[in-house]
Amino acid sequence: MPSPQTADVLIVGGAAMGSSLAYHLLAHPGFSGRVVVVEKDPTYARSASALSAASIRSQFTSAVNVRISLHGIRFLRSIGEHLAVDGEAPEIGLTEGGYLYLANAAQEAGMRAAHALQRAEGADVALLDPTALLARFPWLNPGEDVVLGSLGLSGEGWFDGWGLLQAFRRKAKALGAHYVAGEVVDLVRDGSRITRAVLADGERIACGTVVDCAGAGGRAVAAMAGVDLPVFARPRYVFTFSCRGDVPNCPLMIDTSGVYVRPEGESAEGRRFICGVSPGRAEDEGLAWHDDDPATQAVDWSYFEERIWPALAARVPAFEAIRPGAAWAGPYDMCALDSNALIGPVAPFGPGNFLVCNGFSGHGLQQAPAVGRGLAEWIVEGGYATLDLSDLGYARVMDGRRDVERNVI
C-alpha cells in the first residue's frame, strides 16, 4: 500500500460518520479519487458512535431529520446489500421495537404538530390516548399527567452501533479507503483553500477536499480552518439495570420528564434495560458548554439516583424493584445554535474546499447512512442528488437562522 501522503478527499474522524462518507464516496460511480481517513483513536474508546444508545427513529420535529431517518431505516434493513465484504454481511441486530413519546398537557400541542409533520413525510406513527396506551402497554402508569402518546409503528428501534461503525469502516477499506492513525493538529491554507493537513507526528498530507467528521473534537478542527463552529461537547450518561418484573413489548419510551428507557436483552437477574435522560439545551438547564475533555467520560451517578430511577419507577411500577448495572459516559457533539447538525461546505464563509459534518446532538449514528451519501454526492456531483440536506448547511450559522430540533434524546 502506498504511503497516504496525498488525498483527493481527506476525512478527519473515522467513526460512523467519517466511515460512512468514505464508503459512499468510493461506492459512487463518478468518483475515482483517493480517500484518506485520519482517526486519532482507532480503538474508538471515546467515540460517540461506540458509546451511543444506538437507536433510530422518525419522530423528529424537523422535516429534514424525518427524511434522513426514513432513508436510514431502509439502509439498515438492507445492510447486507450495501456493506457485505467478500459475501459476508454484517450483523447489527436491528430490532424495530418502536419509540413511544409521552406528553403532558403542556407538551400535547407540540406532539400533535410534530405528528402532523411526521405523517406528512411518510413516517408510520400513531397518537394514542391514555386508554389506548394502557390497552397496548398494561405495565404503564399514565398517572394524572400523561394526556397523549406518540408511537412509532414501524421504522423505529435499536441496533448494534459498534457493529454499524465497523461495517462502514470494513467496507470503506475494502473499497480502497486508507485509514491513518493520527491526530490532525493544523490545516495549512493557500489563499481560499486548504492545501495540506499536518499530523501530530509531523506527517503532512496534501489534500483536495477536507471534511470535518471529528465529532466532539470538530470545533477544534474547524478552528484550524478559520471556521467558528458552534459545536460543543456535552457529557451524556447511559445506565443499565435489570428487572424481574414483566414489561412485555417495551419500546424505547421517553417519559414526560425526558427520561428514556429501552430493552437490552436478558441477564441472570432478569430482563436488561438501558436508560438515560434527554439533555435539553444547556442554557435552559443553566449548564455550561464544554470543549471535548476527559470530564465528559466520568459517570455522574446522581443522574440515575435522583433523576432517572424515580421517574421510571413512577411511570413503570415494575421498575420499582431493579438491580443497577454498569454505566458509561461520553461526549455528545451538541450544536449550540439549534440542536441540529451542521453539514456541507462552509464557503463563502471559509475555505472553499472545507466541509463540516458536526453537531448531531445525539442522533448522528442513525443519520450516518443519509449524511454520508449526501456529502459524497456533494463532493462528486457538486450538489445533493437524492436527499436535499441544505437546510442543515453552515450558512444558517452566519445568517443567525435557527431551525430548532425539539426531540433531542
GROMACS .gro file of C-alpha atoms in nm:
model
  409
    1MET     CA    1   0.000   0.000   0.000
    2PRO     CA    2   0.144   0.341  -0.092
    3SER     CA    3   0.206   0.590   0.185
    4PRO     CA    4  -0.105   0.808   0.226
    5GLN     CA    5   0.074   1.139   0.172
    6THR     CA    6  -0.189   1.278  -0.065
    7ALA     CA    7  -0.566   1.264  -0.061
    8ASP     CA    8  -0.829   1.376  -0.307
    9VAL     CA    9  -1.062   1.372  -0.006
   10LEU     CA   10  -0.924   1.388   0.347
   11ILE     CA   11  -1.173   1.291   0.618
   12VAL     CA   12  -1.087   1.396   0.972
   13GLY     CA   13  -1.253   1.140   1.200
   14GLY     CA   14  -1.315   0.777   1.116
   15ALA     CA   15  -1.614   0.678   1.330
   16ALA     CA   16  -1.959   0.607   1.182
   17MET     CA   17  -1.999   0.941   1.003
   18GLY     CA   18  -1.647   0.956   0.857
   19SER     CA   19  -1.652   0.591   0.756
   20SER     CA   20  -1.998   0.626   0.601
   21LEU     CA   21  -1.869   0.914   0.390
   22ALA     CA   22  -1.561   0.713   0.289
   23TYR     CA   23  -1.780   0.420   0.184
   24HIS     CA   24  -2.030   0.632  -0.008
   25LEU     CA   25  -1.755   0.819  -0.189
   26LEU     CA   26  -1.579   0.505  -0.304
   27ALA     CA   27  -1.907   0.338  -0.399
   28HIS     CA   28  -2.011   0.639  -0.609
   29PRO     CA   29  -1.972   0.556  -0.980
   30GLY     CA   30  -1.846   0.906  -1.054
   31PHE     CA   31  -1.561   0.902  -0.802
   32SER     CA   32  -1.216   0.760  -0.873
   33GLY     CA   33  -1.001   0.953  -0.628
   34ARG     CA   34  -0.801   0.866  -0.321
   35VAL     CA   35  -0.973   0.880   0.020
   36VAL     CA   36  -0.770   0.912   0.339
   37VAL     CA   37  -0.938   0.891   0.680
   38VAL     CA   38  -0.742   1.022   0.978
   39GLU     CA   39  -0.860   0.883   1.313
   40LYS     CA   40  -0.685   0.985   1.632
   41ASP     CA   41  -0.823   0.691   1.833
   42PRO     CA   42  -0.854   0.370   1.628
   43THR     CA   43  -0.996   0.195   1.937
   44TYR     CA   44  -1.293   0.436   1.928
   45ALA     CA   45  -1.298   0.428   2.308
   46ARG     CA   46  -1.426   0.788   2.327
   47SER     CA   47  -1.631   0.784   2.010
   48ALA     CA   48  -1.997   0.879   2.038
   49SER     CA   49  -2.066   0.609   1.778
   50ALA     CA   50  -1.937   0.340   2.013
   51LEU     CA   51  -2.091   0.492   2.328
   52SER     CA   52  -2.431   0.566   2.178
   53ALA     CA   53  -2.761   0.407   2.278
   54ALA     CA   54  -2.771   0.313   1.905
   55SER     CA   55  -3.133   0.377   1.813
   56ILE     CA   56  -3.322   0.508   1.511
   57ARG     CA   57  -3.648   0.698   1.493
   58SER     CA   58  -3.858   0.906   1.258
   59GLN     CA   59  -4.012   1.111   1.540
   60PHE     CA   60  -3.831   1.440   1.489
   61THR     CA   61  -3.967   1.793   1.472
   62SER     CA   62  -3.758   1.897   1.168
   63ALA     CA   63  -3.873   1.762   0.832
   64VAL     CA   64  -3.519   1.704   0.705
   65ASN     CA   65  -3.443   1.483   1.006
   66VAL     CA   66  -3.752   1.270   0.937
   67ARG     CA   67  -3.639   1.223   0.577
   68ILE     CA   68  -3.287   1.136   0.687
   69SER     CA   69  -3.413   0.865   0.923
   70LEU     CA   70  -3.656   0.718   0.671
   71HIS     CA   71  -3.357   0.660   0.445
   72GLY     CA   72  -3.159   0.533   0.743
   73ILE     CA   73  -3.405   0.258   0.832
   74ARG     CA   74  -3.420   0.142   0.470
   75PHE     CA   75  -3.041   0.126   0.466
   76LEU     CA   76  -3.022  -0.070   0.792
   77ARG     CA   77  -3.288  -0.317   0.681
   78SER     CA   78  -3.084  -0.399   0.370
   79ILE     CA   79  -2.738  -0.354   0.520
   80GLY     CA   80  -2.613  -0.677   0.364
   81GLU     CA   81  -2.675  -0.537   0.016
   82HIS     CA   82  -2.463  -0.231   0.093
   83LEU     CA   83  -2.188  -0.332   0.334
   84ALA     CA   84  -2.115  -0.701   0.274
   85VAL     CA   85  -1.747  -0.779   0.219
   86ASP     CA   86  -1.645  -1.097   0.035
   87GLY     CA   87  -2.002  -1.221   0.062
   88GLU     CA   88  -2.011  -1.175   0.441
   89ALA     CA   89  -2.295  -0.949   0.554
   90PRO     CA   90  -2.258  -0.752   0.877
   91GLU     CA   91  -2.490  -0.832   1.165
   92ILE     CA   92  -2.621  -0.529   1.355
   93GLY     CA   93  -2.916  -0.684   1.538
   94LEU     CA   94  -3.174  -0.436   1.411
   95THR     CA   95  -3.484  -0.451   1.633
   96GLU     CA   96  -3.783  -0.243   1.525
   97GLY     CA   97  -3.930  -0.211   1.871
   98GLY     CA   98  -4.060   0.142   1.817
   99TYR     CA   99  -4.034   0.468   2.007
  100LEU     CA  100  -4.300   0.584   2.250
  101TYR     CA  101  -4.306   0.952   2.342
  102LEU     CA  102  -4.530   1.053   2.631
  103ALA     CA  103  -4.674   1.404   2.660
  104ASN     CA  104  -4.834   1.600   2.940
  105ALA     CA  105  -5.081   1.885   2.884
  106ALA     CA  106  -4.805   2.140   2.826
  107GLN     CA  107  -4.639   1.911   2.568
  108GLU     CA  108  -4.953   1.799   2.386
  109ALA     CA  109  -4.971   2.073   2.123
  110GLY     CA  110  -4.607   2.021   2.029
  111MET     CA  111  -4.661   1.646   1.997
  112ARG     CA  112  -4.962   1.693   1.772
  113ALA     CA  113  -4.775   1.938   1.549
  114ALA     CA  114  -4.476   1.702   1.527
  115HIS     CA  115  -4.710   1.412   1.447
  116ALA     CA  116  -4.865   1.601   1.158
  117LEU     CA  117  -4.521   1.680   1.016
  118GLN     CA  118  -4.400   1.322   1.057
  119ARG     CA  119  -4.708   1.176   0.889
  120ALA     CA  120  -4.677   1.423   0.603
  121GLU     CA  121  -4.322   1.298   0.546
  122GLY     CA  122  -4.434   0.935   0.538
  123ALA     CA  123  -4.348   0.821   0.892
  124ASP     CA  124  -4.552   0.533   1.036
  125VAL     CA  125  -4.653   0.685   1.369
  126ALA     CA  126  -4.975   0.693   1.570
  127LEU     CA  127  -5.119   0.904   1.851
  128LEU     CA  128  -5.263   0.714   2.149
  129ASP     CA  129  -5.475   0.849   2.432
  130PRO     CA  130  -5.425   0.712   2.786
  131THR     CA  131  -5.688   0.440   2.735
  132ALA     CA  132  -5.520   0.319   2.417
  133LEU     CA  133  -5.179   0.337   2.585
  134LEU     CA  134  -5.294   0.111   2.869
  135ALA     CA  135  -5.455  -0.134   2.629
  136ARG     CA  136  -5.127  -0.172   2.442
  137PHE     CA  137  -4.890  -0.139   2.740
  138PRO     CA  138  -5.068  -0.260   3.057
  139TRP     CA  139  -4.746  -0.219   3.259
  140LEU     CA  140  -4.754   0.158   3.202
  141ASN     CA  141  -4.881   0.406   3.460
  142PRO     CA  142  -5.007   0.714   3.275
  143GLY     CA  143  -5.082   0.878   3.607
  144GLU     CA  144  -5.263   1.211   3.604
  145ASP     CA  145  -5.013   1.386   3.379
  146VAL     CA  146  -4.995   1.181   3.056
  147VAL     CA  147  -5.256   1.301   2.809
  148LEU     CA  148  -5.111   1.163   2.487
  149GLY     CA  149  -4.855   0.922   2.348
  150SER     CA  150  -4.685   0.902   2.009
  151LEU     CA  151  -4.581   0.554   1.900
  152GLY     CA  152  -4.371   0.452   1.603
  153LEU     CA  153  -4.548   0.154   1.449
  154SER     CA  154  -4.259   0.064   1.218
  155GLY     CA  155  -3.925   0.206   1.110
  156GLU     CA  156  -3.803   0.278   1.463
  157GLY     CA  157  -3.596   0.076   1.707
  158TRP     CA  158  -3.239  -0.002   1.800
  159PHE     CA  159  -2.931  -0.182   1.673
  160ASP     CA  160  -2.565  -0.256   1.741
  161GLY     CA  161  -2.392   0.079   1.698
  162TRP     CA  162  -2.045  -0.069   1.723
  163GLY     CA  163  -2.140  -0.319   1.456
  164LEU     CA  164  -2.257  -0.043   1.221
  165LEU     CA  165  -1.939   0.160   1.275
  166GLN     CA  166  -1.720  -0.140   1.200
  167ALA     CA  167  -1.931  -0.240   0.898
  168PHE     CA  168  -1.888   0.104   0.739
  169ARG     CA  169  -1.516   0.100   0.819
  170ARG     CA  170  -1.457  -0.250   0.686
  171LYS     CA  171  -1.645  -0.182   0.362
  172ALA     CA  172  -1.469   0.151   0.309
  173LYS     CA  173  -1.131  -0.018   0.349
  174ALA     CA  174  -1.235  -0.297   0.113
  175LEU     CA  175  -1.317  -0.033  -0.148
  176GLY     CA  176  -0.976   0.130  -0.107
  177ALA     CA  177  -1.002   0.386   0.174
  178HIS     CA  178  -0.674   0.447   0.356
  179TYR     CA  179  -0.705   0.478   0.735
  180VAL     CA  180  -0.429   0.663   0.919
  181ALA     CA  181  -0.393   0.655   1.298
  182GLY     CA  182  -0.304   1.011   1.388
  183GLU     CA  183  -0.430   1.347   1.505
  184VAL     CA  184  -0.466   1.649   1.279
  185VAL     CA  185  -0.304   1.945   1.455
  186ASP     CA  186  -0.301   2.201   1.173
  187LEU     CA  187  -0.465   2.274   0.839
  188VAL     CA  188  -0.244   2.480   0.608
  189ARG     CA  189  -0.416   2.730   0.378
  190ASP     CA  190  -0.306   2.878   0.049
  191GLY     CA  191  -0.543   3.162  -0.023
  192SER     CA  192  -0.903   3.038  -0.009
  193ARG     CA  193  -0.817   2.668   0.000
  194ILE     CA  194  -0.664   2.419   0.241
  195THR     CA  195  -0.364   2.253   0.080
  196ARG     CA  196  -0.246   2.008   0.344
  197ALA     CA  197  -0.306   1.869   0.689
  198VAL     CA  198  -0.033   1.835   0.949
  199LEU     CA  199  -0.047   1.544   1.192
  200ALA     CA  200   0.089   1.534   1.546
  201ASP     CA  201   0.380   1.314   1.438
  202GLY     CA  202   0.482   1.569   1.174
  203GLU     CA  203   0.339   1.387   0.873
  204ARG     CA  204   0.186   1.614   0.610
  205ILE     CA  205  -0.097   1.505   0.385
  206ALA     CA  206  -0.168   1.711   0.074
  207CYS     CA  207  -0.541   1.728   0.015
  208GLY     CA  208  -0.808   1.830  -0.230
  209THR     CA  209  -1.124   1.836  -0.019
  210VAL     CA  210  -1.125   1.825   0.363
  211VAL     CA  211  -1.427   1.706   0.560
  212ASP     CA  212  -1.452   1.759   0.937
  213CYS     CA  213  -1.614   1.446   1.086
  214ALA     CA  214  -1.435   1.476   1.419
  215GLY     CA  215  -1.741   1.457   1.645
  216ALA     CA  216  -1.693   1.634   1.976
  217GLY     CA  217  -1.349   1.742   1.854
  218GLY     CA  218  -1.493   1.901   1.542
  219ARG     CA  219  -1.489   2.256   1.678
  220ALA     CA  220  -1.111   2.243   1.722
  221VAL     CA  221  -1.061   2.105   1.371
  222ALA     CA  222  -1.283   2.376   1.222
  223ALA     CA  223  -1.085   2.642   1.407
  224MET     CA  224  -0.772   2.524   1.223
  225ALA     CA  225  -0.955   2.616   0.902
  226GLY     CA  226  -1.056   2.955   1.042
  227VAL     CA  227  -1.417   2.846   1.087
  228ASP     CA  228  -1.617   2.918   1.404
  229LEU     CA  229  -1.828   2.608   1.465
  230PRO     CA  230  -2.093   2.636   1.742
  231VAL     CA  231  -2.046   2.271   1.840
  232PHE     CA  232  -1.954   2.172   2.194
  233ALA     CA  233  -1.928   1.856   2.398
  234ARG     CA  234  -2.198   1.770   2.648
  235PRO     CA  235  -2.143   1.478   2.886
  236ARG     CA  236  -2.401   1.203   2.835
  237TYR     CA  237  -2.462   0.904   3.059
  238VAL     CA  238  -2.610   0.564   2.979
  239PHE     CA  239  -2.708   0.343   3.270
  240THR     CA  240  -2.810  -0.023   3.273
  241PHE     CA  241  -3.033  -0.215   3.509
  242SER     CA  242  -3.213  -0.549   3.523
  243CYS     CA  243  -3.572  -0.613   3.626
  244ARG     CA  244  -3.758  -0.935   3.702
  245GLY     CA  245  -4.097  -0.769   3.661
  246ASP     CA  246  -4.294  -0.829   3.343
  247VAL     CA  247  -4.263  -0.541   3.094
  248PRO     CA  248  -4.354  -0.709   2.763
  249ASN     CA  249  -4.314  -0.539   2.424
  250CYS     CA  250  -4.143  -0.239   2.575
  251PRO     CA  251  -4.048   0.018   2.311
  252LEU     CA  252  -3.790   0.288   2.361
  253MET     CA  253  -4.000   0.506   2.588
  254ILE     CA  254  -3.939   0.875   2.650
  255ASP     CA  255  -4.117   0.995   2.962
  256THR     CA  256  -4.265   1.344   3.003
  257SER     CA  257  -3.960   1.416   3.222
  258GLY     CA  258  -3.718   1.346   2.935
  259VAL     CA  259  -3.601   1.018   3.090
  260TYR     CA  260  -3.578   0.734   2.838
  261VAL     CA  261  -3.555   0.355   2.870
  262ARG     CA  262  -3.538   0.061   2.631
  263PRO     CA  263  -3.482  -0.316   2.647
  264GLU     CA  264  -3.132  -0.454   2.601
  265GLY     CA  265  -3.155  -0.833   2.615
  266GLU     CA  266  -3.161  -1.072   2.908
  267SER     CA  267  -2.934  -1.120   3.209
  268ALA     CA  268  -2.915  -1.363   3.502
  269GLU     CA  269  -3.106  -1.106   3.710
  270GLY     CA  270  -3.390  -1.068   3.460
  271ARG     CA  271  -3.465  -0.851   3.160
  272ARG     CA  272  -3.192  -0.594   3.098
  273PHE     CA  273  -3.260  -0.230   3.012
  274ILE     CA  274  -3.060   0.079   2.931
  275CYS     CA  275  -3.171   0.428   3.025
  276GLY     CA  276  -3.069   0.790   3.033
  277VAL     CA  277  -3.214   1.138   3.021
  278SER     CA  278  -3.259   1.387   2.740
  279PRO     CA  279  -3.010   1.669   2.790
  280GLY     CA  280  -3.226   1.966   2.694
  281ARG     CA  281  -3.049   2.279   2.583
  282ALA     CA  282  -2.755   2.362   2.806
  283GLU     CA  283  -2.859   2.721   2.861
  284ASP     CA  284  -3.210   2.610   2.961
  285GLU     CA  285  -3.060   2.392   3.234
  286GLY     CA  286  -2.810   2.654   3.349
  287LEU     CA  287  -2.524   2.433   3.232
  288ALA     CA  288  -2.205   2.537   3.061
  289TRP     CA  289  -2.095   2.417   2.721
  290HIS     CA  290  -1.763   2.235   2.712
  291ASP     CA  291  -1.490   2.156   2.471
  292ASP     CA  292  -1.416   1.786   2.437
  293ASP     CA  293  -1.228   1.689   2.751
  294PRO     CA  294  -1.183   1.387   2.982
  295ALA     CA  295  -1.451   1.520   3.218
  296THR     CA  296  -1.713   1.408   2.967
  297GLN     CA  297  -1.610   1.047   3.037
  298ALA     CA  298  -1.687   1.046   3.411
  299VAL     CA  299  -2.023   0.894   3.510
  300ASP     CA  300  -2.239   1.109   3.735
  301TRP     CA  301  -2.438   0.850   3.930
  302SER     CA  302  -2.660   1.118   4.082
  303TYR     CA  303  -2.834   1.138   3.744
  304PHE     CA  304  -2.955   0.782   3.789
  305GLU     CA  305  -3.037   0.805   4.158
  306GLU     CA  306  -3.206   1.145   4.157
  307ARG     CA  307  -3.350   1.193   3.807
  308ILE     CA  308  -3.380   0.866   3.619
  309TRP     CA  309  -3.486   0.589   3.855
  310PRO     CA  310  -3.756   0.792   4.036
  311ALA     CA  311  -3.914   0.890   3.705
  312LEU     CA  312  -3.901   0.533   3.570
  313ALA     CA  313  -4.040   0.378   3.888
  314ALA     CA  314  -4.331   0.623   3.886
  315ARG     CA  315  -4.410   0.551   3.521
  316VAL     CA  316  -4.350   0.173   3.521
  317PRO     CA  317  -4.430   0.016   3.861
  318ALA     CA  318  -4.225  -0.294   3.770
  319PHE     CA  319  -3.917  -0.070   3.779
  320GLU     CA  320  -3.956  -0.004   4.149
  321ALA     CA  321  -3.750  -0.320   4.210
  322ILE     CA  322  -3.440  -0.329   3.993
  323ARG     CA  323  -3.074  -0.420   4.009
  324PRO     CA  324  -2.849  -0.139   3.879
  325GLY     CA  325  -2.575  -0.249   3.642
  326ALA     CA  326  -2.289  -0.092   3.453
  327ALA     CA  327  -2.287   0.263   3.321
  328TRP     CA  328  -2.079   0.462   3.080
  329ALA     CA  329  -2.032   0.821   2.976
  330GLY     CA  330  -1.915   1.000   2.667
  331PRO     CA  331  -1.930   1.331   2.483
  332TYR     CA  332  -2.212   1.426   2.252
  333ASP     CA  333  -2.127   1.688   1.991
  334MET     CA  334  -2.414   1.928   2.053
  335CYS     CA  335  -2.497   2.215   1.820
  336ALA     CA  336  -2.547   2.522   2.040
  337LEU     CA  337  -2.737   2.701   1.763
  338ASP     CA  338  -3.042   2.478   1.734
  339SER     CA  339  -2.957   2.113   1.821
  340ASN     CA  340  -2.942   2.030   1.451
  341ALA     CA  341  -2.642   1.909   1.256
  342LEU     CA  342  -2.417   2.135   1.051
  343ILE     CA  343  -2.348   1.967   0.718
  344GLY     CA  344  -2.177   2.068   0.396
  345PRO     CA  345  -1.945   2.338   0.261
  346VAL     CA  346  -1.857   2.645   0.465
  347ALA     CA  347  -1.783   2.864   0.160
  348PRO     CA  348  -1.817   3.156   0.113
  349PHE     CA  349  -1.759   3.199   0.486
  350GLY     CA  350  -1.446   2.982   0.494
  351PRO     CA  351  -1.212   2.776   0.274
  352GLY     CA  352  -1.373   2.665  -0.049
  353ASN     CA  353  -1.266   2.303  -0.006
  354PHE     CA  354  -1.362   2.260   0.362
  355LEU     CA  355  -1.682   2.081   0.459
  356VAL     CA  356  -1.834   2.026   0.803
  357CYS     CA  357  -2.023   1.726   0.933
  358ASN     CA  358  -2.074   1.805   1.301
  359GLY     CA  359  -2.313   1.886   1.583
  360PHE     CA  360  -2.551   1.591   1.551
  361SER     CA  361  -2.673   1.641   1.907
  362GLY     CA  362  -2.723   1.274   1.983
  363HIS     CA  363  -2.875   1.146   1.658
  364GLY     CA  364  -2.562   1.114   1.446
  365LEU     CA  365  -2.532   0.736   1.436
  366GLN     CA  366  -2.878   0.688   1.287
  367GLN     CA  367  -2.814   0.969   1.040
  368ALA     CA  368  -2.481   0.833   0.915
  369PRO     CA  369  -2.622   0.649   0.609
  370ALA     CA  370  -2.805   0.952   0.465
  371VAL     CA  371  -2.542   1.210   0.558
  372GLY     CA  372  -2.254   1.004   0.421
  373ARG     CA  373  -2.442   0.958   0.095
  374GLY     CA  374  -2.537   1.326   0.075
  375LEU     CA  375  -2.186   1.457   0.133
  376ALA     CA  376  -2.046   1.209  -0.120
  377GLU     CA  377  -2.295   1.341  -0.376
  378TRP     CA  378  -2.200   1.700  -0.299
  379ILE     CA  379  -1.829   1.626  -0.340
  380VAL     CA  380  -1.868   1.428  -0.663
  381GLU     CA  381  -2.168   1.596  -0.826
  382GLY     CA  382  -2.148   1.946  -0.680
  383GLY     CA  383  -2.484   1.919  -0.504
  384TYR     CA  384  -2.726   1.692  -0.318
  385ALA     CA  385  -2.885   1.448  -0.563
  386THR     CA  386  -3.115   1.213  -0.371
  387LEU     CA  387  -3.194   1.399  -0.046
  388ASP     CA  388  -3.152   1.774  -0.004
  389LEU     CA  389  -2.952   1.845   0.313
  390SER     CA  390  -2.914   2.217   0.250
  391ASP     CA  391  -3.146   2.303   0.542
  392LEU     CA  392  -2.860   2.181   0.764
  393GLY     CA  393  -2.598   2.394   0.592
  394TYR     CA  394  -2.340   2.614   0.764
  395ALA     CA  395  -2.492   2.932   0.616
  396ARG     CA  396  -2.755   2.936   0.889
  397VAL     CA  397  -2.479   2.998   1.145
  398MET     CA  398  -2.370   3.312   0.964
  399ASP     CA  399  -2.730   3.421   0.897
  400GLY     CA  400  -2.835   3.359   1.257
  401ARG     CA  401  -3.111   3.132   1.130
  402ARG     CA  402  -3.222   2.864   1.374
  403ASP     CA  403  -3.417   2.550   1.286
  404VAL     CA  404  -3.458   2.405   1.632
  405GLU     CA  405  -3.492   2.028   1.669
  406ARG     CA  406  -3.714   1.977   1.974
  407ASN     CA  407  -3.689   1.598   2.001
  408VAL     CA  408  -3.336   1.554   2.132
  409ILE     CA  409  -3.256   1.241   2.335
   0.00000   0.00000   0.00000
